Tab-separated table of C-alpha atoms and ligand atoms in Angstrom:
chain	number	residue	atom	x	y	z
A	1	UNK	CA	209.130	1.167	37.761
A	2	UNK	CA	210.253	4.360	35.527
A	3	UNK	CA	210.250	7.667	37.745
A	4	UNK	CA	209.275	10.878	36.784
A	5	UNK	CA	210.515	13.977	38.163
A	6	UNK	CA	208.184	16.571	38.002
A	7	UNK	CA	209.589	18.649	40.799
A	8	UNK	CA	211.910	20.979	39.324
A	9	UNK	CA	210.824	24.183	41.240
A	10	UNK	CA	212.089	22.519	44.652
A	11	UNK	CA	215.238	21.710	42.803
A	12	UNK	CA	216.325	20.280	39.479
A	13	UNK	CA	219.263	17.560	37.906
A	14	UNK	CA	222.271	18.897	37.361
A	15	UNK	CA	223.203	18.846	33.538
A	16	UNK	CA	225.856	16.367	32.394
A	17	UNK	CA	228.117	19.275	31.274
A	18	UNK	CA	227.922	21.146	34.506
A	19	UNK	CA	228.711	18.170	36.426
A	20	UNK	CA	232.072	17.526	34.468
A	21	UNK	CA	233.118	21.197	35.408
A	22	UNK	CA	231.846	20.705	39.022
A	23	UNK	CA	233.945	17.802	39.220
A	24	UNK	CA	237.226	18.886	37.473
A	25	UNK	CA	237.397	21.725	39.607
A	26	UNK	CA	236.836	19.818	43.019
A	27	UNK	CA	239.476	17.291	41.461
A	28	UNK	CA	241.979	19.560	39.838
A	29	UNK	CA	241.421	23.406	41.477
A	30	UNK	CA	242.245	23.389	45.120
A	31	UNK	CA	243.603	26.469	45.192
A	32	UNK	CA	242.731	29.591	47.716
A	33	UNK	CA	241.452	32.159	45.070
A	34	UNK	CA	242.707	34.714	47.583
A	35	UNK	CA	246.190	32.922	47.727
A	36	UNK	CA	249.107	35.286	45.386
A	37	UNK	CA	250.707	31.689	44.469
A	38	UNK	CA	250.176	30.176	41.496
A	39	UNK	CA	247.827	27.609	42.786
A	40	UNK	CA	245.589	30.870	43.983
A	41	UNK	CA	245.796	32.675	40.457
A	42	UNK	CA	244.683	29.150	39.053
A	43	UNK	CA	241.560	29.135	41.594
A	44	UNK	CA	241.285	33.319	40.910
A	45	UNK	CA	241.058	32.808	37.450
A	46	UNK	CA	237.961	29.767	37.542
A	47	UNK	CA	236.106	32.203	39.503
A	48	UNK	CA	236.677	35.295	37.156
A	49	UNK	CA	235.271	32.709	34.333
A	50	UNK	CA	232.034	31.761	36.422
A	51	UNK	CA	231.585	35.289	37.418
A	52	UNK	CA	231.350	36.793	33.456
A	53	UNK	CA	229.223	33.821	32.728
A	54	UNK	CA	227.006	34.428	35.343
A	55	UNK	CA	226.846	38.046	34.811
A	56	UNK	CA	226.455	37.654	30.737
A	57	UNK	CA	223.295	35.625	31.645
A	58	UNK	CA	221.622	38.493	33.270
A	59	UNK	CA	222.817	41.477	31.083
A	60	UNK	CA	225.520	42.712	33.789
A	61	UNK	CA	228.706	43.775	34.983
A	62	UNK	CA	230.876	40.843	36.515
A	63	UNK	CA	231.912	43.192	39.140
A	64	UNK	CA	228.641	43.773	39.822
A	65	UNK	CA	228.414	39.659	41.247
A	66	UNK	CA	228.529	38.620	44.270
A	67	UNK	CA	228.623	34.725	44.863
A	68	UNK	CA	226.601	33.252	47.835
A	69	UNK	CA	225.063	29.733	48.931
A	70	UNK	CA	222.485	30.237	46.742
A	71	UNK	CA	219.099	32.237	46.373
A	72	UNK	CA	217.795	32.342	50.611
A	73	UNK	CA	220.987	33.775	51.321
A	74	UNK	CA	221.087	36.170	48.903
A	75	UNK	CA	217.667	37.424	49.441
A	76	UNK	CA	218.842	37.516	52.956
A	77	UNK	CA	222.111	39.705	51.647
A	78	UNK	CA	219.883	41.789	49.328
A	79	UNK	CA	217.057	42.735	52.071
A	80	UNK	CA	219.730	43.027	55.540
A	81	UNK	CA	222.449	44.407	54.061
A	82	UNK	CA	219.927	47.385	52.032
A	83	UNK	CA	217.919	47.814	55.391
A	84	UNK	CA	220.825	48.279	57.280
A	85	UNK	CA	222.907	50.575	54.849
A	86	UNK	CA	219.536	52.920	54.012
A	87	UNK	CA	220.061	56.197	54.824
A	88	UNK	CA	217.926	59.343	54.910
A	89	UNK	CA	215.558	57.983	57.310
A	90	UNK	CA	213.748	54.992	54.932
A	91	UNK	CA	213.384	52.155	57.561
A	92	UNK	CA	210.346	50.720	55.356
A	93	UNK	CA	210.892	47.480	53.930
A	94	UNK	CA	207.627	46.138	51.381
A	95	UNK	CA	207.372	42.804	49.787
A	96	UNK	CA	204.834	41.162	47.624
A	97	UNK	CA	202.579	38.848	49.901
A	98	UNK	CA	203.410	35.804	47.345
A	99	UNK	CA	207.322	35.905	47.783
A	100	UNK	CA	209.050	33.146	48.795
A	101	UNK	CA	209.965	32.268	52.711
A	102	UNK	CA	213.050	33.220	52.566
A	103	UNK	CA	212.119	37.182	51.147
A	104	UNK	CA	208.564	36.654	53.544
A	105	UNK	CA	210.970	35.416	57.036
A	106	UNK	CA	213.763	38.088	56.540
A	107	UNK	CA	210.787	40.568	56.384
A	108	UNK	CA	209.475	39.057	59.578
A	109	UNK	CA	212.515	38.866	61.195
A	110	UNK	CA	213.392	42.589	60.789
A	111	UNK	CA	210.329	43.516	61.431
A	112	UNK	CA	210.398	46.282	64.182
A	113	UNK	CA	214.407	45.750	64.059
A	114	UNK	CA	215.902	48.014	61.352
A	115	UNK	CA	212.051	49.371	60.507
A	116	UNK	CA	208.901	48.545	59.546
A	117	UNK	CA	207.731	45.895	57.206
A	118	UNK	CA	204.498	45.713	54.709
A	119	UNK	CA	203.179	43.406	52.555
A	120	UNK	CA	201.444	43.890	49.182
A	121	UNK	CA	198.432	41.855	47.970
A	122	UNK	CA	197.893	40.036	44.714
A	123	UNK	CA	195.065	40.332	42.387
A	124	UNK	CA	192.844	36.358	41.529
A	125	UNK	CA	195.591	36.124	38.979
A	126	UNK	CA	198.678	35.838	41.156
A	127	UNK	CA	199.675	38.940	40.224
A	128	UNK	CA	201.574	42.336	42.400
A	129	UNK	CA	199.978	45.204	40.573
A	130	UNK	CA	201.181	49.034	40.278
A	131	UNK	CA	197.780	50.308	42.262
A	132	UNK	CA	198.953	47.945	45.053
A	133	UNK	CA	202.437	48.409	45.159
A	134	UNK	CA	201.660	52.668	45.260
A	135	UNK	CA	199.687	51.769	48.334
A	136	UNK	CA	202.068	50.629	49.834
A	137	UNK	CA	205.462	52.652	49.570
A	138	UNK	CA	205.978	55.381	51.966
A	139	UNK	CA	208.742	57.736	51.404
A	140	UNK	CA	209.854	56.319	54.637
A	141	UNK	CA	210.500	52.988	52.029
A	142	UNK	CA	214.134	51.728	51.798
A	143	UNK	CA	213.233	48.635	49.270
A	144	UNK	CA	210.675	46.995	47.766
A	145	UNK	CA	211.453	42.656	46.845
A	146	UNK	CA	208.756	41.506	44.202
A	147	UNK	CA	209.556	38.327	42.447
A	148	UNK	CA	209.711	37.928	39.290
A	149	UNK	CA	208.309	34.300	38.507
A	150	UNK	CA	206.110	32.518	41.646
A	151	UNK	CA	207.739	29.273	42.713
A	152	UNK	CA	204.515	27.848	43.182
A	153	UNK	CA	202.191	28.854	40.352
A	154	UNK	CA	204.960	29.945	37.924
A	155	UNK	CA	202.802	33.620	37.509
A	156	UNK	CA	205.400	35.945	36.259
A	157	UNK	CA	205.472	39.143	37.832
A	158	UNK	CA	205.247	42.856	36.114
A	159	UNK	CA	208.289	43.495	37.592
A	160	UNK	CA	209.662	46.563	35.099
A	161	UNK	CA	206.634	48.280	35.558
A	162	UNK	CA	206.892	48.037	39.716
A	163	UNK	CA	210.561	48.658	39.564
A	164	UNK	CA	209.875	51.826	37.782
A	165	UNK	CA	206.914	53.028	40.121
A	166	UNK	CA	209.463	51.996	43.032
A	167	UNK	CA	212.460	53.835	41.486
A	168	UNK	CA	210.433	57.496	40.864
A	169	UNK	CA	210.077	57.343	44.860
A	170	UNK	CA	213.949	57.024	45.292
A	171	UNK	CA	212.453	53.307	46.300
A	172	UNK	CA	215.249	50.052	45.683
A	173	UNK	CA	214.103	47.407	44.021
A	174	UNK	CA	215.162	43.782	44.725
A	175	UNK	CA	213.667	40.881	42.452
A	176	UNK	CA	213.938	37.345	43.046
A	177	UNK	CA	214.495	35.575	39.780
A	178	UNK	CA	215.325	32.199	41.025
A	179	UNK	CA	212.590	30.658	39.133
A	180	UNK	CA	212.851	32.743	35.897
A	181	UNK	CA	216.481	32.267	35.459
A	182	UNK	CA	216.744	29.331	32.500
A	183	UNK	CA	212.967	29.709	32.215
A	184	UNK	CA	212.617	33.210	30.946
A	185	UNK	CA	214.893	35.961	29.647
A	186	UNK	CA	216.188	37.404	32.567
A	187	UNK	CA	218.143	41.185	31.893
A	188	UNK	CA	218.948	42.975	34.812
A	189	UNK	CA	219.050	46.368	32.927
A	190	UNK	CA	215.828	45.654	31.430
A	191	UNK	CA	213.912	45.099	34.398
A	192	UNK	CA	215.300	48.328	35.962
A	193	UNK	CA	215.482	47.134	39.205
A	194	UNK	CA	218.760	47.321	41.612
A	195	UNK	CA	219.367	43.862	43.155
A	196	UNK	CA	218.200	40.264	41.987
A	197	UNK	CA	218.907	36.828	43.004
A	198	UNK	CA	219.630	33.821	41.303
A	199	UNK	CA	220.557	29.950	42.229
A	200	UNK	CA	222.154	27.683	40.309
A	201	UNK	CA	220.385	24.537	41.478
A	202	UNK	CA	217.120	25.639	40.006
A	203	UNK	CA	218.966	25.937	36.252
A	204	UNK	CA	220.891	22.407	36.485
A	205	UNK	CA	223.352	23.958	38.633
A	206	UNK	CA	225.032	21.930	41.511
A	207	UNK	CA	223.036	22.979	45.207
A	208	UNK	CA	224.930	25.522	47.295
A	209	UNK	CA	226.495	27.907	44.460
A	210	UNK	CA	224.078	31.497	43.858
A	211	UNK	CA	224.441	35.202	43.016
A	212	UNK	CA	223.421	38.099	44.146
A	213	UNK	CA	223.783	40.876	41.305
A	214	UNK	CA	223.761	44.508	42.967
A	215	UNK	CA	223.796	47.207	40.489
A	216	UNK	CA	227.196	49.365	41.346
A	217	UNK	CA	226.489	51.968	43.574
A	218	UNK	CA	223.811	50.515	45.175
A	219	UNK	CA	224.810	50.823	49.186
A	220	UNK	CA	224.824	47.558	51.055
A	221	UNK	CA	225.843	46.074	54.259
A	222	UNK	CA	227.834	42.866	54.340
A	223	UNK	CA	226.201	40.290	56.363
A	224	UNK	CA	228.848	37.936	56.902
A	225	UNK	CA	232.143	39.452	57.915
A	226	UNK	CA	235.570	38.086	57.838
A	227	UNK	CA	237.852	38.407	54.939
A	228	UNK	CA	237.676	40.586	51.802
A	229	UNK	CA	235.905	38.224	49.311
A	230	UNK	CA	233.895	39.176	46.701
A	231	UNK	CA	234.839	42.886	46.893
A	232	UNK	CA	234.215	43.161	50.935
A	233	UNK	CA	230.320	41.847	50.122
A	234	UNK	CA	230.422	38.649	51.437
A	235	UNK	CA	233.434	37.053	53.391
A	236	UNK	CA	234.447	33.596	53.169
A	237	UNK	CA	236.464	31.727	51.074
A	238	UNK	CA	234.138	30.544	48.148
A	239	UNK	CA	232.714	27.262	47.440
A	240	UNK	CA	234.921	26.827	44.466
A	241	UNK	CA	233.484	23.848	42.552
A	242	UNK	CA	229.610	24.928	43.146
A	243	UNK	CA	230.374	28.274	41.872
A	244	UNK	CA	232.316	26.797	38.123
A	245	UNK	CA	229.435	25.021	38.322
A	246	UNK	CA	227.518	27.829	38.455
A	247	UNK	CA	229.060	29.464	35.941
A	248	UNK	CA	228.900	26.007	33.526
A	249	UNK	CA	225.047	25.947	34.245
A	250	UNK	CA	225.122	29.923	32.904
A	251	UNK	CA	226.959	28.907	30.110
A	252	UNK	CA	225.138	26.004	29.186
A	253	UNK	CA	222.403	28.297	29.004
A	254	UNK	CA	223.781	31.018	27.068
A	255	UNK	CA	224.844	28.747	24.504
A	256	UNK	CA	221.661	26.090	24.479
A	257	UNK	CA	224.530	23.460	23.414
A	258	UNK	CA	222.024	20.748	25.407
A	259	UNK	CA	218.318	21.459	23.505
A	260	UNK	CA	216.112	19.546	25.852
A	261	UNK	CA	214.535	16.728	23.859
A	262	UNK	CA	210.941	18.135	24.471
A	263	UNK	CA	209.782	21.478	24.309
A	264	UNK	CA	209.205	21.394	28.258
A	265	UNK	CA	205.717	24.356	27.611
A	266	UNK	CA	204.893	21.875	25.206
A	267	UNK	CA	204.954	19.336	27.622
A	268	UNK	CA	203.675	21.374	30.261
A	269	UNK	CA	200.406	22.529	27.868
A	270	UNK	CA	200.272	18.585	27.471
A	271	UNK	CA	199.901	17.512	31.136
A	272	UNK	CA	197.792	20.416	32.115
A	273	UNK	CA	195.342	19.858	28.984
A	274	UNK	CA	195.491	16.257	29.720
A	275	UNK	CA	194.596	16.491	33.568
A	276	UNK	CA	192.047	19.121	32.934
A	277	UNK	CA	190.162	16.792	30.266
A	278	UNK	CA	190.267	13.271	32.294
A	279	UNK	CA	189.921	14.955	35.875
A	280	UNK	CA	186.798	16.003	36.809
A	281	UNK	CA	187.032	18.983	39.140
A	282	UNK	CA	190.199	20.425	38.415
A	283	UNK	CA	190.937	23.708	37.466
A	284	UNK	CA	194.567	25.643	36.861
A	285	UNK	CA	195.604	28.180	39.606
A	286	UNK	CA	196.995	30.762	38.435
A	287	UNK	CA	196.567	30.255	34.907
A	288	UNK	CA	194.714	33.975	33.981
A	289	UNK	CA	198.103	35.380	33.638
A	290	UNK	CA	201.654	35.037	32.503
A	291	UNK	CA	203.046	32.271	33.345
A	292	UNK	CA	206.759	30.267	33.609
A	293	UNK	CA	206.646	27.615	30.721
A	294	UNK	CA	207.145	24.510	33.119
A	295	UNK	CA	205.168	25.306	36.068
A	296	UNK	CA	201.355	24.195	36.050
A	297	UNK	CA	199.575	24.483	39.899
A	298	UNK	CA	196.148	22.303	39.738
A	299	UNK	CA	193.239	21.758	42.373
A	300	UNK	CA	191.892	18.774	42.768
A	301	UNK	CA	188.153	19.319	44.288
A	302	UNK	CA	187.733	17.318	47.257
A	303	UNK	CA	191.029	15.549	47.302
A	304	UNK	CA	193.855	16.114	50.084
A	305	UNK	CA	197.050	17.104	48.332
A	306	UNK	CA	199.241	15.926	50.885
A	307	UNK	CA	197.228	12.477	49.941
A	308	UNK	CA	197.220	12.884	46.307
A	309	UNK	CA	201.049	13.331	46.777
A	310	UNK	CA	201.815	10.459	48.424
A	311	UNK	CA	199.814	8.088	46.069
A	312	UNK	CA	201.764	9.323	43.107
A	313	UNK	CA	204.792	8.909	45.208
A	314	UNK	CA	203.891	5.298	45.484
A	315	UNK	CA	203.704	5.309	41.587
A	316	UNK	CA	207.239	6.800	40.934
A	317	UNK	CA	205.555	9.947	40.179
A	318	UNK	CA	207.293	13.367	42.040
A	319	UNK	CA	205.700	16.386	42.695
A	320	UNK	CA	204.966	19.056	45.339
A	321	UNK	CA	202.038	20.661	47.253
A	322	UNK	CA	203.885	23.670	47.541
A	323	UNK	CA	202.641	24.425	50.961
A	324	UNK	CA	204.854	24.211	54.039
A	325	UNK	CA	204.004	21.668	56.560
A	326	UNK	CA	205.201	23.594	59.789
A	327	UNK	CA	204.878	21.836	63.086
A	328	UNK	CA	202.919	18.926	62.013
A	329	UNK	CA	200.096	20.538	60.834
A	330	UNK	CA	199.478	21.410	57.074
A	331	UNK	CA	199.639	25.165	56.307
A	332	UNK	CA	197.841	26.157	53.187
A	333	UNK	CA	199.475	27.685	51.020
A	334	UNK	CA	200.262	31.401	51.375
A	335	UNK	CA	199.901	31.977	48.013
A	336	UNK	CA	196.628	30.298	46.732
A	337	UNK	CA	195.485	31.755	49.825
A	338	UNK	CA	196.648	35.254	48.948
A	339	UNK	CA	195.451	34.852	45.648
A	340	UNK	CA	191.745	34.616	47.648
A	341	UNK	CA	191.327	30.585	47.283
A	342	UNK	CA	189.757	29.186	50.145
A	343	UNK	CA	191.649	27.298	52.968
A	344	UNK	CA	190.212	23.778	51.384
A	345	UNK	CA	191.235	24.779	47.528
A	346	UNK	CA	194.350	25.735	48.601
A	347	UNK	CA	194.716	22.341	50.457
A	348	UNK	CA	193.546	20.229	47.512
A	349	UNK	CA	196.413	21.837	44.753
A	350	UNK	CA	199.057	20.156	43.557
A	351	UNK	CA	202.782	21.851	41.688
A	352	UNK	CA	203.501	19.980	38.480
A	353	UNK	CA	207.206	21.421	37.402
A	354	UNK	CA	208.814	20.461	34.597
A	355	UNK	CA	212.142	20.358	33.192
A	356	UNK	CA	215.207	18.568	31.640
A	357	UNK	CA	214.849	14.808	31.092
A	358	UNK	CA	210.962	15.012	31.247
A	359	UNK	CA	209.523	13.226	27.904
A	360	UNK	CA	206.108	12.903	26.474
A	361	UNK	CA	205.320	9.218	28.071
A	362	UNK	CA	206.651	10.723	31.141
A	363	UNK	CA	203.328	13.487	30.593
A	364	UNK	CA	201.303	10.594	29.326
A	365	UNK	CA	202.218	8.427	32.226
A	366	UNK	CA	201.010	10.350	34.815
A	367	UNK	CA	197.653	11.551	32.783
A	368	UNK	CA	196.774	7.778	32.656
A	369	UNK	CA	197.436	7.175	36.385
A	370	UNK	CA	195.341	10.293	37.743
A	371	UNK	CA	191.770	9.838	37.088
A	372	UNK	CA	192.242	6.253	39.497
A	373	UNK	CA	194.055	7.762	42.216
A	374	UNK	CA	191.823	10.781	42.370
A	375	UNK	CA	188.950	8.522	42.302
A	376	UNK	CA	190.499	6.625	44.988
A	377	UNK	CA	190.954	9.310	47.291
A	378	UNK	CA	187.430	11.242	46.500
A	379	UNK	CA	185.940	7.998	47.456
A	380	UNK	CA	187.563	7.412	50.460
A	381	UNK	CA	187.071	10.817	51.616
A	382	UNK	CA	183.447	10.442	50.807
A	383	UNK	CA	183.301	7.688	53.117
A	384	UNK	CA	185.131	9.261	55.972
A	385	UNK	CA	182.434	11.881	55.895
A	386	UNK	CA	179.840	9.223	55.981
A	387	UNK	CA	181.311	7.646	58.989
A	388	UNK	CA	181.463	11.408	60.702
A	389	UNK	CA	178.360	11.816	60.626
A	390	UNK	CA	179.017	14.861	58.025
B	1	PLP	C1	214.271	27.754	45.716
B	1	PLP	C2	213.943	29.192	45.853
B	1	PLP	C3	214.675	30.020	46.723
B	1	PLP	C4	215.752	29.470	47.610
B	1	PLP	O1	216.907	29.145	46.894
B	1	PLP	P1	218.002	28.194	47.579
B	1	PLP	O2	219.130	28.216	46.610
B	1	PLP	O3	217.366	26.859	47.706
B	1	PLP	O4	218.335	28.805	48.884
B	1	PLP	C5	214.352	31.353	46.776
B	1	PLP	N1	213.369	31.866	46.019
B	1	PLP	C6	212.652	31.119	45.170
B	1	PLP	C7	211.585	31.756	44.357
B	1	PLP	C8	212.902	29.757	45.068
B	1	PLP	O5	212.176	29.011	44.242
């Protein structure tokens, strides 16, 4: 049976290039990069190249990096170390109520610590906008964390035009552009905000190798302490071969030397056109408003997407409900739900994400195999309201 991978949000292939410069430098750098020997310099200097790659992706300053395990832990960095550096009496932290857990958790987790916390709403569309945002900052406010494209429903985010709302209240502004990096231009100067996080396993990049770029200036706390890495912002010697990864994964961008053999919107437009024509009851969430090129979020009416998932499991098919199944019972998402989608839409939608390797027949595939399964399952749960009594 051929597989298709159509789960590139939770994490994607790493590119043939990127794995040959993962692997040489597990293989051939072993140095300490904080080591004055030559076999230090050699380790220094592999870092210093992944550092100007990464920081030529984004429009900045290499100095301006700072290498972590990836995006949670910088959102962690961005969010603790701002909240605990703030000055001037701003102990408000305010996120947008679609960010990912790991912006959402740190919120909650500070929450009444270091300050107060707030979260802003999003319009039908997936969408923070200005009149919410205003509502919400305080000049109490230390840092507002919007991100820029949703890992769920791919909605990009107006994030200039919050950042410069924030920014006229002396407000920072930390974006989480772990889904728009290699999907989207991504220019740190451009978007005017002061912090944004990136991982490289969501752009082909090997797991466990991310940035956190921090405009210079901007005060922050280190949150792990321990030696003088990365300029006294995060201690630790670094995870050498993830991070040339890293910095292979920015380059491969920069320079596009790997086209992808399908335009992956192309393909995307293709599924979601494809579903929405053989499906009955299905409708795009999300789809109202700017949107990530690979990332289509559908609703199937009346069908369990946990059940839906597992069927095209059983076909070789991969995808994602993109709501978090926390002590055994199935959360809906928190943002179809904060988009206003009821508890059962929210529990019948399914994350199609697309990406390197994925082909036409792959689209096809899967557009041939739906209208069954989703038969299948309507049927079934027809029946098991019969036999309820419902
Ligand atoms: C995957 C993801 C993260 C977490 O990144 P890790 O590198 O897996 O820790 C954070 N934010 C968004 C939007 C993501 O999609």
């Amino acid at each position: 049976m051929t597989r298709i991978y159509l789960d590139h949000n939770a994490t994607t292939p790493v590119a043939p290039s990127v794995a040959d410069a993962t692997a040489r430098a597990l293989r051939d750098v072993f140095g300490n990069p904080s080591s004055v020997h030559a076999w230090g310099q050699e380790a220094k200097t592999a870092l210093d190249e992944a550092r100007s790659a990464v920081a030529r992706l984004i429009g900045a300053e290499p100095t301006e990096i700072v290498f972590t395990s990836g995006g949670s832990e910088s959102n962690n960095l961005a969010i603790r170390g701002v909240a605990e550096a703030a000055r001037g009496g701003r102990r408000r932290l305010v996120a947008g109520a679609i960010e990912h857990e790991a912006v959402l958790r740190t919120l909650k987790a500070l929450d009444g610590q270091v300050g107060t916390t707030a979260l802003v709403g999003v319009d039908e569309r997936g969408v923070v906008t200005p009149e919410g945002l205003a509502e919400a900052l305080t000049d109490e406010t230390a840092l507002v964390s919007v991100m820029h494209a949703n890992n769920e429903i791919g909605t990009i985010q107006p994030v200039a035009e919050l950042a410069a709302l924030a920014r006229d209240r002396g407000v920072l502004v930390h974006t989480d552009a772990v889904q728009s990096v290699g999907k989207i231009p991504v220019d740190v100067r451009g978007l005017g905000v002061d912090l944004l996080s990136l991982s490289g396993h969501k752009f082909n990049g090997p797991k466990g190798a991310g940035a956190l770029w921090i405009r210079r200036g901007t005060r922050l706390h280190a949150q792990l302490t321990g030696g003088r890495q990365e300029r006294n912002r995060r201690a630790g010697t670094e995870n050498l071969p993830a991070i040339v990864g890293l910095g292979a994964a920015a380059r491969r961008l920069l320079e596009a030397h790997e086209p992808e053999p399908d335009d992956v919107t192309g393909l995307r437009d293709r599924l979601e056109a494809g579903i929405l024509s053989e499906v009955p009851g299905t409708a795009v969430n999300g789809g109202g408003s700017p949107r990530v090129g690979n990332t289509s979020n559908i609703s199937f009416h009346g069908v369990e997407a946990e059940s839906l998932l597992i069927a095209l499991d059983l076909e070789g098919i991969a995808v994602s409900t993109g709501s978090a199944c926390s002590s055994g019972t199935l959360e809906p998402s928190h943002v179809l739900r904060a988009m206003g989608f009821s508890p059962h839409r929210a529990q019948s939608s399914i994350r199609f994400s697309l990406g390197l390797g994925n082909t036409r027949a792959d689209v096809d595939r899967v557009v041939e195999v739906l209208p069954g399964i989703v038969d299948r399952l309507r049927a079934l749960a027809g029946r098991g309201a019969a036999a309820a009594g419902r």
